[in-house]
Amino acid sequence: MREDARTFVPTATWIAAFAGITENLMRACFVLLALLWSAASPAAILLKPDRVFDGQAVHAGWSVLIDGDRIAAAGPDVVAPAGAETIALPGQTLLPGLIEGHSHLFLHPYNQTSWDDQVLHESLALRTARAVASARATLMAGFTTTRDLGTEGAGYADVGLKQAIDQGIVPGPRMIVATRALVATGAYGPKGFEPGLAVPQGAEEASGVETLVAAVRRQIAAGADVVKLYADYRWGPGEPSRPTFSAAELAAATSAAHDAGRIVAVHTGTTEGLSRAIAAHVDTIEHGYGGTPALFALMTRQGIALCPTLAAADATAHYRGWNGQEPAPESVRQSRASFAMALAAHVPICMGGDVGVFAHGENAREMELMQADGMSPIAVLVAATSGNARFFHLGDKIGAIRPGLLADLIAVGGDPTRDVAAVRDIRLVVKNGVVVRR
Ligand SMILES: [Zn+2]
């Protein structure tokens, strides 16, 4: 016992001395970190590009001042306050951070792994780890916000990913999440197993007004910012899409979501599905391949936006062997035709490519196809910034360069108002006033 006591005394002294050193070291580290932090985050940042696209129009010779997480000033005569950092952006265009309207961060391209195999055979941990990498790729590509329309079998993992991004644990875009999405019982996939066997599905099944409304409310309680509904789908392999939810179900689900202050996004590929969704007063239509001039005119009148997802149709056709030469396969021609019809009817156009079907970080592919299929570069940029912000009820926070809004900004080489492909040449990404890529 004595021996133990004797060895104990010097050990305690040593620990006390070590603790003192550690405390001093820690204090020095904190001072150093504070110095580094103030060097990395000056009181204000003045950005001086060749031109500014403010979400609506182009302004040559404008500068933009960031103060904290907000845009403090934008215009031709902005003066940097004392202590501000000035970042010159010669030959570059400054834009609001781009907003992806239709992503699936928990999916990866189907030519890597089929959708069925991702839903059935990839673990939640694997899918989440991949989603973390995909979120980073999205942000680095200049998309500072994404509306993620369903985890496709990965449960509520989008809510956790959104929290991890918001808490600064991993880099990624601001997320608007749908959680599991809702499908009519038996309508979705994966399919093709022993009849009657319960197979994990890519979305939550519901039938009947009461059950569906309860599911909408459960998803909202679990963190859904947007409610995603499938108005039609292929009931069996090789079949065309046919309506799934009834008009009454769609209307009740939409009304329950709106009561809770959530927007509603509806997948449609048929004329009847689109017609029911419009009658239900939903907020955005995804795909909309069953559109007619009369239905698109109704969407315009009601202010319902269309996410044409041209890039998803294009990517899927490539996976099926299309070499990109004209004439394009029927599915691509159909997506182009409905997009042209929607443009002619002046439907508000959302920029949403269904990214996940193709690689995250390649989000600009949808913008390039919108331009190739008849939209002006400025109109495409409006869709990807102030348009999407408005459709998603975030116009008072993001999507434009104007004092008071959050400082989500990107600088790209060249002039995307002449050719949107320039948005691929990312030089600077700022989210919430923090430079995340330079
Ligand atoms: Zn989708």
CSV table of C-alpha atoms and ligand atoms in Angstrom, one decimal:
chain,number,residue,atom,x,y,z
A,1,MET,CA,0.0,0.0,0.0
A,2,ARG,CA,2.9,2.4,1.0
A,3,GLU,CA,4.6,1.9,-2.3
A,4,ASP,CA,1.4,2.7,-4.1
A,5,ALA,CA,0.9,5.9,-2.1
A,6,ARG,CA,4.5,7.0,-2.7
A,7,THR,CA,4.2,6.6,-6.5
A,8,PHE,CA,0.8,8.3,-6.4
A,9,VAL,CA,2.2,11.7,-5.1
A,10,PRO,CA,4.6,12.4,-7.9
A,11,THR,CA,2.1,11.2,-10.4
A,12,ALA,CA,-0.5,13.7,-9.1
A,13,THR,CA,2.1,16.5,-9.3
A,14,TRP,CA,3.1,15.5,-12.8
A,15,ILE,CA,-0.6,15.5,-13.8
A,16,ALA,CA,-1.1,19.0,-12.3
A,17,ALA,CA,2.0,20.4,-14.1
A,18,PHE,CA,0.9,18.8,-17.3
A,19,ALA,CA,-2.6,20.2,-16.9
A,20,GLY,CA,-1.1,23.7,-16.5
A,21,ILE,CA,1.0,23.3,-19.7
A,22,THR,CA,-2.0,21.9,-21.5
A,23,GLU,CA,-4.2,24.9,-20.4
A,24,ASN,CA,-1.6,27.4,-21.6
A,25,LEU,CA,-1.3,25.5,-24.9
A,26,MET,CA,-5.0,25.4,-25.3
A,27,ARG,CA,-5.2,29.2,-24.6
A,28,ALA,CA,-2.6,29.8,-27.3
A,29,CYS,CA,-4.4,27.6,-29.7
A,30,PHE,CA,-7.6,29.5,-29.1
A,31,VAL,CA,-5.9,32.8,-29.8
A,32,LEU,CA,-4.3,31.4,-33.0
A,33,LEU,CA,-7.7,30.0,-34.1
A,34,ALA,CA,-9.4,33.4,-33.4
A,35,LEU,CA,-6.7,35.2,-35.5
A,36,LEU,CA,-7.0,32.7,-38.3
A,37,TRP,CA,-10.8,32.9,-38.2
A,38,SER,CA,-10.7,36.7,-38.4
A,39,ALA,CA,-8.3,36.5,-41.3
A,40,ALA,CA,-10.6,34.0,-43.1
A,41,SER,CA,-13.8,35.9,-42.3
A,42,PRO,CA,-13.2,39.6,-42.6
A,43,ALA,CA,-15.9,42.0,-41.5
A,44,ALA,CA,-17.0,42.4,-45.1
A,45,ILE,CA,-16.1,41.2,-48.6
A,46,LEU,CA,-16.3,43.3,-51.7
A,47,LEU,CA,-16.7,41.3,-54.9
A,48,LYS,CA,-15.7,43.0,-58.2
A,49,PRO,CA,-16.7,40.9,-61.2
A,50,ASP,CA,-17.0,42.2,-64.8
A,51,ARG,CA,-20.8,41.9,-64.6
A,52,VAL,CA,-23.6,40.9,-62.2
A,53,PHE,CA,-26.7,38.8,-63.0
A,54,ASP,CA,-29.0,39.8,-60.1
A,55,GLY,CA,-31.5,37.0,-60.7
A,56,GLN,CA,-33.4,39.0,-63.3
A,57,ALA,CA,-31.1,41.2,-65.4
A,58,VAL,CA,-27.4,41.8,-66.2
A,59,HIS,CA,-25.5,44.8,-64.9
A,60,ALA,CA,-22.0,45.6,-66.2
A,61,GLY,CA,-19.6,47.1,-63.8
A,62,TRP,CA,-21.5,46.3,-60.6
A,63,SER,CA,-19.8,45.3,-57.3
A,64,VAL,CA,-21.4,43.4,-54.5
A,65,LEU,CA,-20.7,43.8,-50.8
A,66,ILE,CA,-21.1,40.9,-48.3
A,67,ASP,CA,-21.5,41.7,-44.6
A,68,GLY,CA,-21.7,38.6,-42.4
A,69,ASP,CA,-24.2,36.2,-44.0
A,70,ARG,CA,-26.0,38.9,-46.0
A,71,ILE,CA,-25.7,40.9,-49.1
A,72,ALA,CA,-25.1,44.5,-47.8
A,73,ALA,CA,-25.0,46.4,-51.1
A,74,ALA,CA,-25.0,45.8,-54.9
A,75,GLY,CA,-24.5,48.4,-57.6
A,76,PRO,CA,-22.1,50.5,-59.6
A,77,ASP,CA,-20.7,52.7,-56.8
A,78,VAL,CA,-20.3,50.3,-53.9
A,79,VAL,CA,-17.4,51.3,-51.6
A,80,ALA,CA,-15.7,48.8,-49.4
A,81,PRO,CA,-15.7,49.8,-45.7
A,82,ALA,CA,-12.4,49.9,-43.8
A,83,GLY,CA,-11.1,46.4,-43.1
A,84,ALA,CA,-13.1,44.8,-45.9
A,85,GLU,CA,-11.4,42.2,-48.2
A,86,THR,CA,-11.7,42.9,-51.9
A,87,ILE,CA,-11.9,40.0,-54.3
A,88,ALA,CA,-11.3,41.0,-57.9
A,89,LEU,CA,-13.1,38.7,-60.4
A,90,PRO,CA,-11.8,39.8,-63.8
A,91,GLY,CA,-13.5,38.2,-66.8
A,92,GLN,CA,-16.1,36.7,-64.5
A,93,THR,CA,-19.9,37.0,-63.9
A,94,LEU,CA,-21.3,37.1,-60.4
A,95,LEU,CA,-24.7,35.3,-60.0
A,96,PRO,CA,-27.0,34.3,-57.1
A,97,GLY,CA,-26.1,30.8,-55.9
A,98,LEU,CA,-27.9,28.4,-58.2
A,99,ILE,CA,-31.0,26.5,-57.0
A,100,GLU,CA,-31.5,22.9,-58.1
A,101,GLY,CA,-35.3,22.2,-58.3
A,102,HIS,CA,-35.3,18.4,-58.5
A,103,SER,CA,-32.6,16.3,-57.0
A,104,HIS,CA,-32.2,12.9,-55.3
A,105,LEU,CA,-29.0,13.0,-53.3
A,106,PHE,CA,-29.6,9.5,-52.2
A,107,LEU,CA,-29.6,8.1,-55.7
A,108,HIS,CA,-26.6,7.7,-58.0
A,109,PRO,CA,-26.6,7.2,-61.8
A,110,TYR,CA,-28.5,4.1,-63.0
A,111,ASN,CA,-25.7,3.1,-65.3
A,112,GLN,CA,-23.6,2.5,-62.2
A,113,THR,CA,-26.3,0.6,-60.2
A,114,SER,CA,-29.9,0.1,-61.3
A,115,TRP,CA,-32.6,1.9,-59.3
A,116,ASP,CA,-34.0,-1.4,-58.0
A,117,ASP,CA,-30.6,-2.5,-56.7
A,118,GLN,CA,-30.0,0.9,-55.0
A,119,VAL,CA,-33.3,0.6,-53.2
A,120,LEU,CA,-33.0,-3.1,-52.3
A,121,HIS,CA,-29.4,-3.9,-51.9
A,122,GLU,CA,-27.5,-0.7,-50.8
A,123,SER,CA,-27.4,-0.2,-47.0
A,124,LEU,CA,-28.7,3.0,-45.5
A,125,ALA,CA,-25.1,3.8,-44.3
A,126,LEU,CA,-23.7,3.3,-47.8
A,127,ARG,CA,-26.4,5.5,-49.3
A,128,THR,CA,-25.9,8.2,-46.7
A,129,ALA,CA,-22.2,8.2,-47.1
A,130,ARG,CA,-22.6,8.6,-50.9
A,131,ALA,CA,-25.2,11.4,-50.3
A,132,VAL,CA,-22.7,13.3,-48.2
A,133,ALA,CA,-20.2,13.2,-51.1
A,134,SER,CA,-23.0,14.1,-53.6
A,135,ALA,CA,-24.0,17.1,-51.4
A,136,ARG,CA,-20.5,18.4,-51.5
A,137,ALA,CA,-20.3,17.9,-55.3
A,138,THR,CA,-23.5,19.8,-55.7
A,139,LEU,CA,-22.3,22.8,-53.6
A,140,MET,CA,-18.9,22.9,-55.4
A,141,ALA,CA,-20.8,23.0,-58.7
A,142,GLY,CA,-22.4,26.3,-57.6
A,143,PHE,CA,-25.7,25.0,-56.4
A,144,THR,CA,-26.1,26.5,-53.0
A,145,THR,CA,-29.7,25.2,-52.6
A,146,THR,CA,-31.4,22.0,-53.6
A,147,ARG,CA,-34.9,20.7,-53.4
A,148,ASP,CA,-34.4,17.0,-52.8
A,149,LEU,CA,-37.6,15.2,-53.9
A,150,GLY,CA,-37.5,11.9,-52.1
A,151,THR,CA,-34.9,9.6,-50.6
A,152,GLU,CA,-36.2,6.6,-52.7
A,153,GLY,CA,-36.1,4.0,-50.0
A,154,ALA,CA,-33.6,5.8,-47.7
A,155,GLY,CA,-36.2,6.8,-45.2
A,156,TYR,CA,-35.8,10.1,-43.5
A,157,ALA,CA,-32.0,10.3,-44.0
A,158,ASP,CA,-32.4,13.5,-46.0
A,159,VAL,CA,-33.5,15.2,-42.8
A,160,GLY,CA,-30.3,14.2,-41.0
A,161,LEU,CA,-28.2,15.2,-43.9
A,162,LYS,CA,-29.8,18.6,-44.0
A,163,GLN,CA,-29.1,19.0,-40.3
A,164,ALA,CA,-25.5,17.9,-40.7
A,165,ILE,CA,-25.1,20.6,-43.5
A,166,ASP,CA,-26.8,23.3,-41.4
A,167,GLN,CA,-24.6,22.5,-38.4
A,168,GLY,CA,-21.4,22.7,-40.5
A,169,ILE,CA,-20.5,19.1,-40.0
A,170,VAL,CA,-20.3,18.4,-43.8
A,171,PRO,CA,-20.4,20.8,-46.7
A,172,GLY,CA,-23.5,20.9,-48.9
A,173,PRO,CA,-26.3,23.0,-50.3
A,174,ARG,CA,-29.2,24.4,-48.3
A,175,MET,CA,-31.7,21.5,-48.5
A,176,ILE,CA,-35.4,21.6,-49.0
A,177,VAL,CA,-36.4,17.9,-48.3
A,178,ALA,CA,-39.3,15.7,-49.1
A,179,THR,CA,-38.4,12.7,-46.9
A,180,ARG,CA,-40.0,9.4,-48.3
A,181,ALA,CA,-42.5,10.8,-50.9
A,182,LEU,CA,-45.9,9.3,-51.3
A,183,VAL,CA,-47.2,6.7,-53.8
A,184,ALA,CA,-50.5,5.0,-54.2
A,185,THR,CA,-50.5,1.5,-52.6
A,186,GLY,CA,-49.0,-1.0,-55.1
A,187,ALA,CA,-48.2,1.6,-57.8
A,188,TYR,CA,-44.5,2.0,-57.3
A,189,GLY,CA,-41.4,-0.2,-57.2
A,190,PRO,CA,-39.3,-2.3,-56.9
A,191,LYS,CA,-41.7,-4.8,-58.5
A,192,GLY,CA,-41.6,-8.3,-59.9
A,193,PHE,CA,-41.4,-10.5,-56.8
A,194,GLU,CA,-43.5,-13.4,-55.5
A,195,PRO,CA,-47.1,-11.9,-55.5
A,196,GLY,CA,-48.2,-10.7,-52.1
A,197,LEU,CA,-44.7,-10.5,-50.7
A,198,ALA,CA,-43.9,-7.3,-48.9
A,199,VAL,CA,-40.9,-5.8,-50.7
A,200,PRO,CA,-39.3,-2.5,-49.5
A,201,GLN,CA,-40.5,0.3,-51.7
A,202,GLY,CA,-38.9,3.5,-53.0
A,203,ALA,CA,-41.6,5.7,-51.3
A,204,GLU,CA,-44.3,5.5,-48.7
A,205,GLU,CA,-47.5,3.8,-49.8
A,206,ALA,CA,-50.9,5.2,-48.9
A,207,SER,CA,-54.5,4.7,-50.1
A,208,GLY,CA,-57.7,6.6,-49.3
A,209,VAL,CA,-58.0,10.3,-48.2
A,210,GLU,CA,-57.7,9.7,-44.5
A,211,THR,CA,-54.6,7.4,-44.7
A,212,LEU,CA,-52.9,9.6,-47.2
A,213,VAL,CA,-53.5,12.8,-45.2
A,214,ALA,CA,-52.2,11.1,-42.1
A,215,ALA,CA,-49.0,10.1,-44.1
A,216,VAL,CA,-48.6,13.6,-45.3
A,217,ARG,CA,-48.8,14.9,-41.8
A,218,ARG,CA,-46.4,12.3,-40.4
A,219,GLN,CA,-43.8,13.2,-43.1
A,220,ILE,CA,-44.2,16.9,-42.3
A,221,ALA,CA,-43.7,16.1,-38.6
A,222,ALA,CA,-40.6,14.1,-39.4
A,223,GLY,CA,-39.1,17.1,-41.3
A,224,ALA,CA,-40.6,17.3,-44.8
A,225,ASP,CA,-40.4,20.9,-46.2
A,226,VAL,CA,-42.1,19.7,-49.4
A,227,VAL,CA,-44.6,17.0,-50.0
A,228,LYS,CA,-43.9,14.8,-53.1
A,229,LEU,CA,-46.8,12.9,-54.6
A,230,TYR,CA,-46.9,10.5,-57.6
A,231,ALA,CA,-50.1,11.3,-59.6
A,232,ASP,CA,-49.3,8.4,-62.0
A,233,TYR,CA,-46.9,5.6,-62.5
A,234,ARG,CA,-46.3,2.3,-64.4
A,235,TRP,CA,-48.5,-0.2,-62.5
A,236,GLY,CA,-46.6,-3.1,-64.1
A,237,PRO,CA,-43.3,-3.6,-66.0
A,238,GLY,CA,-43.6,-2.5,-69.6
A,239,GLU,CA,-46.9,-0.7,-69.1
A,240,PRO,CA,-47.4,2.9,-69.8
A,241,SER,CA,-48.0,5.3,-66.9
A,242,ARG,CA,-51.5,5.4,-65.6
A,243,PRO,CA,-53.2,7.5,-62.8
A,244,THR,CA,-52.6,6.4,-59.3
A,245,PHE,CA,-54.0,8.8,-56.6
A,246,SER,CA,-57.6,9.8,-57.2
A,247,ALA,CA,-58.5,13.5,-57.7
A,248,ALA,CA,-59.9,13.5,-54.1
A,249,GLU,CA,-56.7,12.0,-52.7
A,250,LEU,CA,-54.5,14.5,-54.4
A,251,ALA,CA,-56.7,17.5,-53.4
A,252,ALA,CA,-56.8,16.3,-49.7
A,253,ALA,CA,-53.1,15.7,-49.5
A,254,THR,CA,-52.3,19.1,-51.1
A,255,SER,CA,-54.6,20.9,-48.8
A,256,ALA,CA,-53.1,19.2,-45.7
A,257,ALA,CA,-49.6,20.2,-46.9
A,258,HIS,CA,-50.6,23.7,-47.6
A,259,ASP,CA,-52.3,24.0,-44.2
A,260,ALA,CA,-48.9,23.2,-42.7
A,261,GLY,CA,-47.1,25.8,-44.9
A,262,ARG,CA,-45.5,23.1,-47.1
A,263,ILE,CA,-45.3,23.2,-50.9
A,264,VAL,CA,-46.4,20.2,-53.0
A,265,ALA,CA,-44.5,18.7,-55.9
A,266,VAL,CA,-46.2,16.2,-58.1
A,267,HIS,CA,-44.7,13.6,-60.5
A,268,THR,CA,-46.9,13.3,-63.6
A,269,GLY,CA,-46.3,11.6,-67.0
A,270,THR,CA,-49.9,11.4,-68.1
A,271,THR,CA,-52.6,13.9,-69.2
A,272,GLU,CA,-55.0,12.6,-66.6
A,273,GLY,CA,-52.4,12.8,-63.8
A,274,LEU,CA,-51.5,16.3,-64.8
A,275,SER,CA,-55.1,17.3,-65.0
A,276,ARG,CA,-55.8,16.0,-61.4
A,277,ALA,CA,-52.7,17.7,-60.0
A,278,ILE,CA,-53.7,21.1,-61.5
A,279,ALA,CA,-57.2,20.7,-60.1
A,280,ALA,CA,-55.6,20.0,-56.7
A,281,HIS,CA,-53.7,23.3,-56.9
A,282,VAL,CA,-50.3,21.8,-56.3
A,283,ASP,CA,-47.2,24.0,-56.6
A,284,THR,CA,-44.9,22.3,-59.1
A,285,ILE,CA,-45.3,19.6,-61.7
A,286,GLU,CA,-42.3,17.2,-62.2
A,287,HIS,CA,-41.8,15.9,-65.8
A,288,GLY,CA,-45.2,16.8,-67.1
A,289,TYR,CA,-44.8,14.8,-70.2
A,290,GLY,CA,-48.6,14.4,-70.6
A,291,GLY,CA,-49.1,18.1,-71.0
A,292,THR,CA,-51.5,19.6,-73.6
A,293,PRO,CA,-51.8,23.3,-74.6
A,294,ALA,CA,-55.0,23.6,-72.6
A,295,LEU,CA,-53.5,22.1,-69.4
A,296,PHE,CA,-50.3,24.2,-69.7
A,297,ALA,CA,-52.5,27.3,-70.1
A,298,LEU,CA,-54.2,26.3,-66.9
A,299,MET,CA,-50.9,26.0,-65.1
A,300,THR,CA,-49.9,29.4,-66.3
A,301,ARG,CA,-53.1,30.9,-65.0
A,302,GLN,CA,-52.7,29.2,-61.6
A,303,GLY,CA,-49.0,29.9,-61.4
A,304,ILE,CA,-48.0,26.2,-61.2
A,305,ALA,CA,-44.4,25.7,-62.2
A,306,LEU,CA,-43.1,22.9,-64.4
A,307,CYS,CA,-39.7,21.1,-63.8
A,308,PRO,CA,-39.2,19.6,-67.2
A,309,THR,CA,-36.4,17.2,-66.2
A,310,LEU,CA,-35.0,17.2,-69.7
A,311,ALA,CA,-31.7,15.8,-68.4
A,312,ALA,CA,-33.3,12.8,-66.8
A,313,ALA,CA,-34.9,11.8,-70.1
A,314,ASP,CA,-31.6,12.5,-71.9
A,315,ALA,CA,-29.6,10.4,-69.4
A,316,THR,CA,-32.0,7.5,-69.4
A,317,ALA,CA,-31.9,7.3,-73.2
A,318,HIS,CA,-28.1,7.3,-73.1
A,319,TYR,CA,-28.2,4.4,-70.6
A,320,ARG,CA,-30.4,2.5,-73.0
A,321,GLY,CA,-27.9,2.9,-75.8
A,322,TRP,CA,-28.7,6.2,-77.5
A,323,ASN,CA,-25.5,7.7,-78.9
A,324,GLY,CA,-26.8,11.3,-78.8
A,325,GLN,CA,-27.4,11.5,-82.6
A,326,GLU,CA,-30.7,12.7,-84.1
A,327,PRO,CA,-33.3,11.5,-84.4
A,328,ALA,CA,-33.5,11.1,-80.7
A,329,PRO,CA,-35.5,8.2,-79.2
A,330,GLU,CA,-39.2,8.7,-78.5
A,331,SER,CA,-38.8,9.4,-74.8
A,332,VAL,CA,-36.4,12.3,-75.5
A,333,ARG,CA,-38.6,13.7,-78.3
A,334,GLN,CA,-41.6,13.5,-75.9
A,335,SER,CA,-39.8,15.5,-73.2
A,336,ARG,CA,-38.7,18.1,-75.7
A,337,ALA,CA,-42.2,18.4,-77.2
A,338,SER,CA,-43.9,18.9,-73.9
A,339,PHE,CA,-41.2,21.5,-72.9
A,340,ALA,CA,-41.8,23.4,-76.1
A,341,MET,CA,-45.6,23.3,-75.5
A,342,ALA,CA,-45.1,24.6,-72.0
A,343,LEU,CA,-42.8,27.5,-73.2
A,344,ALA,CA,-45.4,28.4,-75.8
A,345,ALA,CA,-48.1,28.6,-73.1
A,346,HIS,CA,-45.7,30.7,-70.9
A,347,VAL,CA,-45.8,28.2,-68.0
A,348,PRO,CA,-43.4,29.3,-65.2
A,349,ILE,CA,-40.4,27.0,-65.7
A,350,CYS,CA,-38.5,25.5,-62.8
A,351,MET,CA,-34.9,24.4,-63.2
A,352,GLY,CA,-34.9,20.8,-62.0
A,353,GLY,CA,-33.1,18.0,-63.8
A,354,ASP,CA,-33.9,15.0,-61.6
A,355,VAL,CA,-30.2,14.8,-60.8
A,356,GLY,CA,-29.2,11.6,-59.2
A,357,VAL,CA,-30.5,9.8,-62.4
A,358,PHE,CA,-27.3,11.4,-63.7
A,359,ALA,CA,-24.2,12.5,-61.6
A,360,HIS,CA,-24.5,15.0,-58.8
A,361,GLY,CA,-22.4,18.1,-59.7
A,362,GLU,CA,-23.5,17.7,-63.3
A,363,ASN,CA,-26.7,19.7,-62.4
A,364,ALA,CA,-25.9,22.3,-65.2
A,365,ARG,CA,-26.8,19.6,-67.8
A,366,GLU,CA,-30.5,20.5,-67.3
A,367,MET,CA,-29.7,24.2,-67.9
A,368,GLU,CA,-27.8,23.4,-71.1
A,369,LEU,CA,-30.7,21.3,-72.4
A,370,MET,CA,-33.2,24.0,-71.5
A,371,GLN,CA,-31.2,26.4,-73.7
A,372,ALA,CA,-30.7,23.9,-76.5
A,373,ASP,CA,-34.5,23.2,-76.5
A,374,GLY,CA,-35.5,26.8,-77.0
A,375,MET,CA,-35.2,28.8,-73.8
A,376,SER,CA,-33.0,32.0,-73.8
A,377,PRO,CA,-29.9,31.9,-71.6
A,378,ILE,CA,-31.3,34.7,-69.4
A,379,ALA,CA,-34.6,32.8,-69.0
A,380,VAL,CA,-32.7,29.7,-67.9
A,381,LEU,CA,-30.7,31.7,-65.4
A,382,VAL,CA,-33.9,33.3,-64.0
A,383,ALA,CA,-35.4,29.8,-63.6
A,384,ALA,CA,-32.3,28.5,-61.7
A,385,THR,CA,-32.2,31.5,-59.4
A,386,SER,CA,-35.1,33.9,-58.7
A,387,GLY,CA,-37.6,31.6,-60.4
A,388,ASN,CA,-36.9,28.5,-58.2
A,389,ALA,CA,-36.7,30.7,-55.1
A,390,ARG,CA,-40.2,32.1,-55.8
A,391,PHE,CA,-41.7,28.6,-56.6
A,392,PHE,CA,-40.2,27.3,-53.3
A,393,HIS,CA,-41.4,30.3,-51.3
A,394,LEU,CA,-37.8,31.4,-50.5
A,395,GLY,CA,-37.8,34.6,-52.6
A,396,ASP,CA,-37.3,36.7,-49.5
A,397,LYS,CA,-34.1,34.8,-48.6
A,398,ILE,CA,-32.3,33.6,-51.7
A,399,GLY,CA,-32.3,33.6,-55.5
A,400,ALA,CA,-31.4,37.2,-56.1
A,401,ILE,CA,-28.6,39.7,-55.5
A,402,ARG,CA,-30.2,42.4,-53.5
A,403,PRO,CA,-29.4,44.0,-50.1
A,404,GLY,CA,-30.8,42.0,-47.2
A,405,LEU,CA,-30.8,38.6,-48.9
A,406,LEU,CA,-28.6,35.8,-47.8
A,407,ALA,CA,-25.1,36.0,-49.4
A,408,ASP,CA,-25.4,32.9,-51.6
A,409,LEU,CA,-23.2,33.9,-54.6
A,410,ILE,CA,-21.2,32.3,-57.3
A,411,ALA,CA,-18.7,33.7,-59.8
A,412,VAL,CA,-18.2,31.9,-63.2
A,413,GLY,CA,-15.7,32.5,-66.0
A,414,GLY,CA,-17.2,34.2,-69.1
A,415,ASP,CA,-20.8,35.3,-69.6
A,416,PRO,CA,-23.5,32.7,-68.9
A,417,THR,CA,-26.2,35.3,-70.0
A,418,ARG,CA,-24.9,34.5,-73.5
A,419,ASP,CA,-24.3,30.8,-73.1
A,420,VAL,CA,-25.4,29.0,-69.9
A,421,ALA,CA,-22.6,26.5,-70.3
A,422,ALA,CA,-20.4,29.1,-68.6
A,423,VAL,CA,-21.9,28.1,-65.3
A,424,ARG,CA,-19.7,25.0,-65.4
A,425,ASP,CA,-16.6,27.3,-65.1
A,426,ILE,CA,-17.0,27.9,-61.3
A,427,ARG,CA,-14.4,30.3,-59.8
A,428,LEU,CA,-16.0,31.2,-56.5
A,429,VAL,CA,-18.8,29.8,-54.3
A,430,VAL,CA,-20.1,31.7,-51.3
A,431,LYS,CA,-22.9,30.3,-49.1
A,432,ASN,CA,-24.4,32.2,-46.2
A,433,GLY,CA,-21.5,34.8,-46.6
A,434,VAL,CA,-18.8,32.1,-46.2
A,435,VAL,CA,-16.4,31.4,-49.1
A,436,VAL,CA,-16.6,27.7,-49.6
A,437,ARG,CA,-14.8,27.4,-52.9
A,438,ARG,CA,-12.2,29.8,-54.4
B,1,ZN,ZN,-37.2,12.5,-59.3
